[in-house]
Short mmCIF file of C-alpha atoms in Angstrom, two decimals:
data_model
loop_
_atom_site.label_atom_id
_atom_site.label_comp_id
_atom_site.label_asym_id
_atom_site.label_seq_id
_atom_site.Cartn_x
_atom_site.Cartn_y
_atom_site.Cartn_z
CA UNK A 20 -5.48 -34.34 26.37
CA UNK A 21 -2.60 -31.89 26.86
CA UNK A 22 0.17 -30.48 24.67
CA UNK A 23 2.35 -33.31 25.88
CA UNK A 24 -0.11 -36.11 25.19
CA UNK A 25 -3.06 -37.89 26.77
CA UNK A 26 -3.22 -38.75 30.48
CA UNK A 27 -5.47 -41.69 31.31
CA UNK A 28 -6.01 -43.83 34.41
CA UNK A 29 -8.04 -46.93 35.17
CA UNK A 30 -8.72 -48.79 38.42
CA UNK A 31 -10.19 -52.20 39.19
CA UNK A 32 -10.91 -53.62 42.64
CA UNK A 33 -12.20 -57.18 42.96
CA UNK A 34 -13.75 -58.31 46.26
CA UNK A 35 -15.36 -61.55 47.42
CA UNK A 36 -19.13 -60.95 47.55
CA UNK A 37 -19.84 -63.37 50.42
CA UNK A 38 -21.99 -65.59 48.20
CA UNK A 39 -19.22 -67.52 46.45
CA UNK A 40 -18.68 -64.95 43.73
CA UNK A 41 -16.60 -61.83 43.08
CA UNK A 42 -17.89 -58.25 43.09
CA UNK A 43 -16.27 -55.25 41.42
CA UNK A 44 -16.81 -52.28 43.78
CA UNK A 45 -14.38 -50.22 41.70
CA UNK A 46 -14.40 -50.35 37.89
CA UNK A 47 -13.26 -46.96 36.72
CA UNK A 48 -11.63 -46.15 33.38
CA UNK A 49 -11.24 -43.03 31.29
CA UNK A 50 -10.35 -42.02 27.74
CA UNK A 51 -8.47 -44.81 26.01
CA UNK A 52 -8.76 -47.13 29.04
CA UNK A 53 -12.45 -48.02 29.04
CA UNK A 54 -13.36 -50.98 31.28
CA UNK A 55 -16.26 -53.35 30.68
CA UNK A 56 -17.48 -56.17 32.90
CA UNK A 57 -18.31 -59.29 30.92
CA UNK A 58 -20.15 -62.49 31.78
CA UNK A 59 -18.60 -64.09 34.86
CA UNK A 60 -17.21 -67.60 34.85
CA UNK A 61 -18.14 -69.41 38.09
CA UNK A 62 -16.77 -67.43 41.05
CA UNK A 63 -14.55 -65.34 38.78
CA UNK A 64 -15.27 -61.75 37.71
CA UNK A 65 -14.21 -60.84 34.17
CA UNK A 66 -13.17 -57.44 32.85
CA UNK A 67 -12.22 -56.33 29.35
CA UNK A 68 -10.03 -53.31 28.64
CA UNK A 69 -11.53 -51.66 25.57
CA UNK A 70 -9.33 -49.20 23.67
CA UNK A 71 -11.67 -46.24 23.14
CA UNK A 72 -8.97 -44.18 21.39
CA UNK A 73 -5.78 -44.77 19.41
CA UNK A 74 -2.60 -45.11 21.37
CA UNK A 75 -0.53 -44.90 23.30
CA UNK A 76 0.97 -42.16 21.14
CA UNK A 77 4.16 -40.19 21.73
CA UNK A 78 3.93 -38.28 25.02
CA UNK A 79 0.91 -40.25 26.35
CA UNK A 80 0.87 -41.55 29.91
CA UNK A 81 -1.48 -44.42 30.73
CA UNK A 82 -1.77 -46.19 34.08
CA UNK A 83 -3.90 -49.15 35.09
CA UNK A 84 -4.20 -50.46 38.67
CA UNK A 85 -5.91 -53.72 39.59
CA UNK A 86 -6.35 -55.04 43.14
CA UNK A 87 -7.71 -58.46 44.03
CA UNK A 88 -8.75 -58.74 47.65
CA UNK A 89 -8.80 -61.83 49.84
CA UNK A 90 -10.86 -64.67 48.37
CA UNK A 91 -11.69 -62.86 45.12
CA UNK A 92 -10.94 -64.10 41.60
CA UNK A 93 -10.43 -61.75 38.65
CA UNK A 94 -9.76 -62.32 34.95
CA UNK A 95 -8.65 -59.30 32.92
CA UNK A 96 -8.30 -59.33 29.13
CA UNK A 97 -8.42 -56.78 26.35
CA UNK A 98 -10.73 -56.48 23.38
CA UNK A 99 -7.93 -56.02 20.84
CA UNK A 100 -4.19 -55.57 20.54
CA UNK A 101 -2.65 -52.36 21.87
CA UNK A 102 -0.73 -50.48 19.18
CA UNK A 103 2.00 -48.03 20.14
CA UNK A 104 2.07 -45.27 17.51
CA UNK A 105 4.09 -42.12 16.87
CA UNK A 106 2.28 -38.94 17.83
CA UNK A 107 2.45 -35.20 17.44
CA UNK A 108 3.74 -34.75 20.99
CA UNK A 109 7.45 -35.26 21.55
CA UNK A 110 8.97 -37.82 23.88
CA UNK A 111 8.25 -41.41 24.73
CA UNK A 112 4.89 -42.75 25.81
CA UNK A 113 4.44 -44.54 29.13
CA UNK A 114 2.09 -47.36 30.09
CA UNK A 115 2.27 -48.35 33.77
CA UNK A 116 0.43 -51.37 35.16
CA UNK A 117 0.23 -52.13 38.88
CA UNK A 118 -1.26 -55.40 40.12
CA UNK A 119 -1.90 -56.30 43.78
CA UNK A 120 -3.23 -59.66 44.91
CA UNK A 121 -4.06 -60.45 48.55
CA UNK A 122 -3.87 -63.81 50.34
CA UNK A 123 -6.36 -66.23 48.83
CA UNK A 124 -6.92 -63.98 45.83
CA UNK A 125 -6.35 -65.00 42.22
CA UNK A 126 -5.64 -62.84 39.17
CA UNK A 127 -5.47 -63.94 35.55
CA UNK A 128 -3.93 -61.05 33.58
CA UNK A 129 -4.24 -62.03 29.93
CA UNK A 130 -4.32 -58.99 27.61
CA UNK A 131 -3.86 -59.14 23.87
CA UNK A 132 -0.56 -58.32 22.20
CA UNK A 133 1.27 -55.02 22.35
CA UNK A 134 2.41 -53.96 18.86
CA UNK A 135 5.30 -51.53 18.49
CA UNK A 136 4.59 -49.66 15.25
CA UNK A 137 7.33 -47.94 13.28
CA UNK A 138 8.32 -44.54 14.68
CA UNK A 139 6.79 -45.16 18.11
CA UNK A 140 8.63 -44.94 21.44
CA UNK A 141 6.95 -46.70 24.37
CA UNK A 142 8.06 -47.56 27.88
CA UNK A 143 5.92 -50.23 29.58
CA UNK A 144 6.24 -51.05 33.27
CA UNK A 145 4.33 -53.89 34.91
CA UNK A 146 4.62 -54.44 38.67
CA UNK A 147 2.86 -57.30 40.44
CA UNK A 148 2.79 -57.41 44.26
CA UNK A 149 1.44 -60.65 45.72
CA UNK A 150 0.79 -61.86 49.25
CA UNK A 151 2.20 -65.26 50.23
CA UNK A 152 -1.05 -67.10 49.49
CA UNK A 153 -1.92 -65.28 46.25
CA UNK A 154 -2.18 -66.82 42.79
CA UNK A 155 -1.31 -65.21 39.46
CA UNK A 156 -1.27 -66.01 35.76
CA UNK A 157 0.29 -63.14 33.81
CA UNK A 158 0.96 -63.05 30.08
CA UNK A 159 2.86 -60.38 28.15
CA UNK A 160 3.30 -60.43 24.39
CA UNK A 161 5.19 -57.86 22.32
CA UNK A 162 5.17 -57.71 18.51
CA UNK A 163 7.87 -55.62 16.86
CA UNK A 164 6.33 -53.81 13.92
CA UNK A 165 3.25 -54.43 11.82
CA UNK A 166 3.48 -56.54 8.67
CA UNK A 167 6.32 -55.32 6.47
CA UNK A 168 7.22 -52.56 8.93
CA UNK A 169 10.28 -51.87 11.05
CA UNK A 170 9.47 -51.61 14.78
CA UNK A 171 9.50 -48.57 16.97
CA UNK A 172 11.46 -48.47 20.19
CA UNK A 173 9.94 -50.54 22.98
CA UNK A 174 11.23 -50.87 26.53
CA UNK A 175 9.37 -53.30 28.78
CA UNK A 176 10.07 -53.97 32.45
CA UNK A 177 8.32 -56.70 34.43
CA UNK A 178 8.66 -57.02 38.21
CA UNK A 179 6.95 -59.66 40.37
CA UNK A 180 7.17 -59.71 44.17
CA UNK A 181 5.74 -62.40 46.46
CA UNK A 182 5.43 -61.76 50.20
CA UNK A 183 7.76 -58.78 49.88
CA UNK A 184 10.43 -60.77 48.02
CA UNK A 185 11.36 -59.99 44.43
CA UNK A 186 11.13 -63.19 42.37
CA UNK A 187 11.44 -61.56 38.93
CA UNK A 188 12.77 -58.21 37.71
CA UNK A 189 13.62 -58.11 34.03
CA UNK A 190 13.79 -55.49 31.31
CA UNK A 191 13.89 -55.82 27.52
CA UNK A 192 14.59 -52.95 25.14
CA UNK A 193 14.16 -53.39 21.39
CA UNK A 194 14.10 -51.31 18.24
CA UNK A 195 15.93 -48.18 17.08
CA UNK A 196 18.05 -46.65 19.84
CA UNK A 197 17.94 -49.78 22.04
CA UNK A 198 21.23 -51.19 23.37
CA UNK A 199 23.12 -53.20 20.78
CA UNK A 200 22.49 -56.91 20.45
CA UNK A 201 18.73 -56.92 21.00
CA UNK A 202 18.21 -58.59 17.60
CA UNK A 203 21.20 -60.89 17.96
CA UNK A 204 21.36 -64.62 18.73
CA UNK A 205 21.41 -64.06 22.51
CA UNK A 206 18.10 -62.15 22.55
CA UNK A 207 15.54 -62.27 19.72
CA UNK A 208 17.67 -63.99 17.06
CA UNK A 209 15.76 -62.31 14.25
CA UNK A 210 12.30 -63.08 15.63
CA UNK A 211 9.71 -60.32 15.78
CA UNK A 212 7.47 -61.56 18.60
CA UNK A 213 8.53 -62.10 22.21
CA UNK A 214 6.50 -63.05 25.24
CA UNK A 215 6.52 -64.06 28.88
CA UNK A 216 4.18 -66.14 30.99
CA UNK A 217 4.48 -65.87 34.77
CA UNK A 218 2.59 -68.28 37.00
CA UNK A 219 2.56 -67.92 40.79
CA UNK A 220 1.00 -70.68 42.89
CA UNK A 221 1.61 -71.42 46.59
CA UNK A 222 1.90 -75.15 45.86
CA UNK A 223 5.06 -74.55 43.79
CA UNK A 224 6.87 -74.08 47.12
CA UNK A 225 6.49 -77.77 47.98
CA UNK A 226 6.24 -79.06 44.42
CA UNK A 227 8.72 -76.99 42.38
CA UNK A 228 8.64 -77.18 38.59
CA UNK A 229 11.87 -78.28 36.88
CA UNK A 230 13.53 -76.09 34.28
CA UNK A 231 13.17 -77.34 30.71
CA UNK A 232 13.00 -76.30 27.10
CA UNK A 233 9.57 -76.16 25.50
CA UNK A 234 10.61 -76.70 21.91
CA UNK A 235 13.28 -74.65 20.16
CA UNK A 236 11.95 -71.19 20.99
CA UNK A 237 10.57 -71.37 24.52
CA UNK A 238 11.95 -72.21 27.95
CA UNK A 239 10.47 -72.75 31.40
CA UNK A 240 12.50 -71.50 34.36
CA UNK A 241 11.56 -71.86 38.05
CA UNK A 242 11.91 -68.61 39.97
CA UNK A 243 13.21 -68.07 43.49
CA UNK A 244 9.79 -68.51 45.08
CA UNK A 245 6.43 -70.15 44.32
CA UNK A 246 6.63 -69.04 40.68
CA UNK A 247 7.75 -70.06 37.20
CA UNK A 248 8.61 -68.05 34.10
CA UNK A 249 8.08 -69.13 30.51
CA UNK A 250 9.95 -67.04 27.94
CA UNK A 251 9.37 -67.45 24.21
CA UNK A 252 10.22 -65.89 20.87
CA UNK A 253 8.43 -66.52 17.58
CA UNK A 254 8.27 -65.21 14.02
CA UNK A 255 4.76 -63.78 14.51
CA UNK A 256 2.02 -63.17 17.04
CA UNK A 257 0.03 -66.31 16.25
CA UNK A 258 3.03 -68.59 16.73
CA UNK A 259 3.90 -66.83 19.99
CA UNK A 260 0.39 -67.25 21.38
CA UNK A 261 0.46 -70.92 20.47
CA UNK A 262 3.71 -71.42 22.41
CA UNK A 263 2.44 -69.65 25.51
CA UNK A 264 -0.95 -71.38 25.42
CA UNK A 265 0.75 -74.75 25.20
CA UNK A 266 2.95 -73.87 28.17
CA UNK A 267 -0.05 -72.77 30.23
CA UNK A 268 -1.87 -76.01 29.40
CA UNK A 269 1.13 -78.04 30.59
CA UNK A 270 1.20 -76.17 33.87
CA UNK A 271 -2.56 -76.20 34.46
#
């Protein structure tokens, strides 16, 4: 920890073990980004991100890199929600996630919700770089404020590239100090939970998924590549998870 906040890094590398499973030659976390391998499911390796400290707090800088090599399968979750909190250090906190998936690799990135507590200021950046034959399921969920609490400021940018081509690059900024209209009818419309589900599969190139509404608060949109995006808003975290789980089941 420094006068300007905590610096923490974590790295995961998943590699086919040659016996039909997936090895984890690199599983390295520090401070608030502790990594734990859990029981594998079939040929898939599973990792949990365990928050060993509070945060991110004001001034903190976290980074997490995950690479899935050819033929490997990796599932990454988290043990609990991440809560962005105000801290003694000045300035916004940063949480940067970088995901790389090689040809024939598969990554399921399914962390728990990110909660923006009152007074916090967090900038989250997630970048996924996939080879042409890679597969990805990525879920992001943001909850604006705890129960009965106004949210902090939260800026979230999500970028997905497949075979060097950008298929998604979007940014959402909410809370005090965010550009006007974030809580209006064109964005959150008064809801306090927002989420995205990105699915990348090579077969979508030949069998594209049609755009459609998934109820009143969720929509499925095909992207310019072998990928689809589900965007949803909901009054709370449980309702949001239900919407995204239903969408994933439909696309399974």
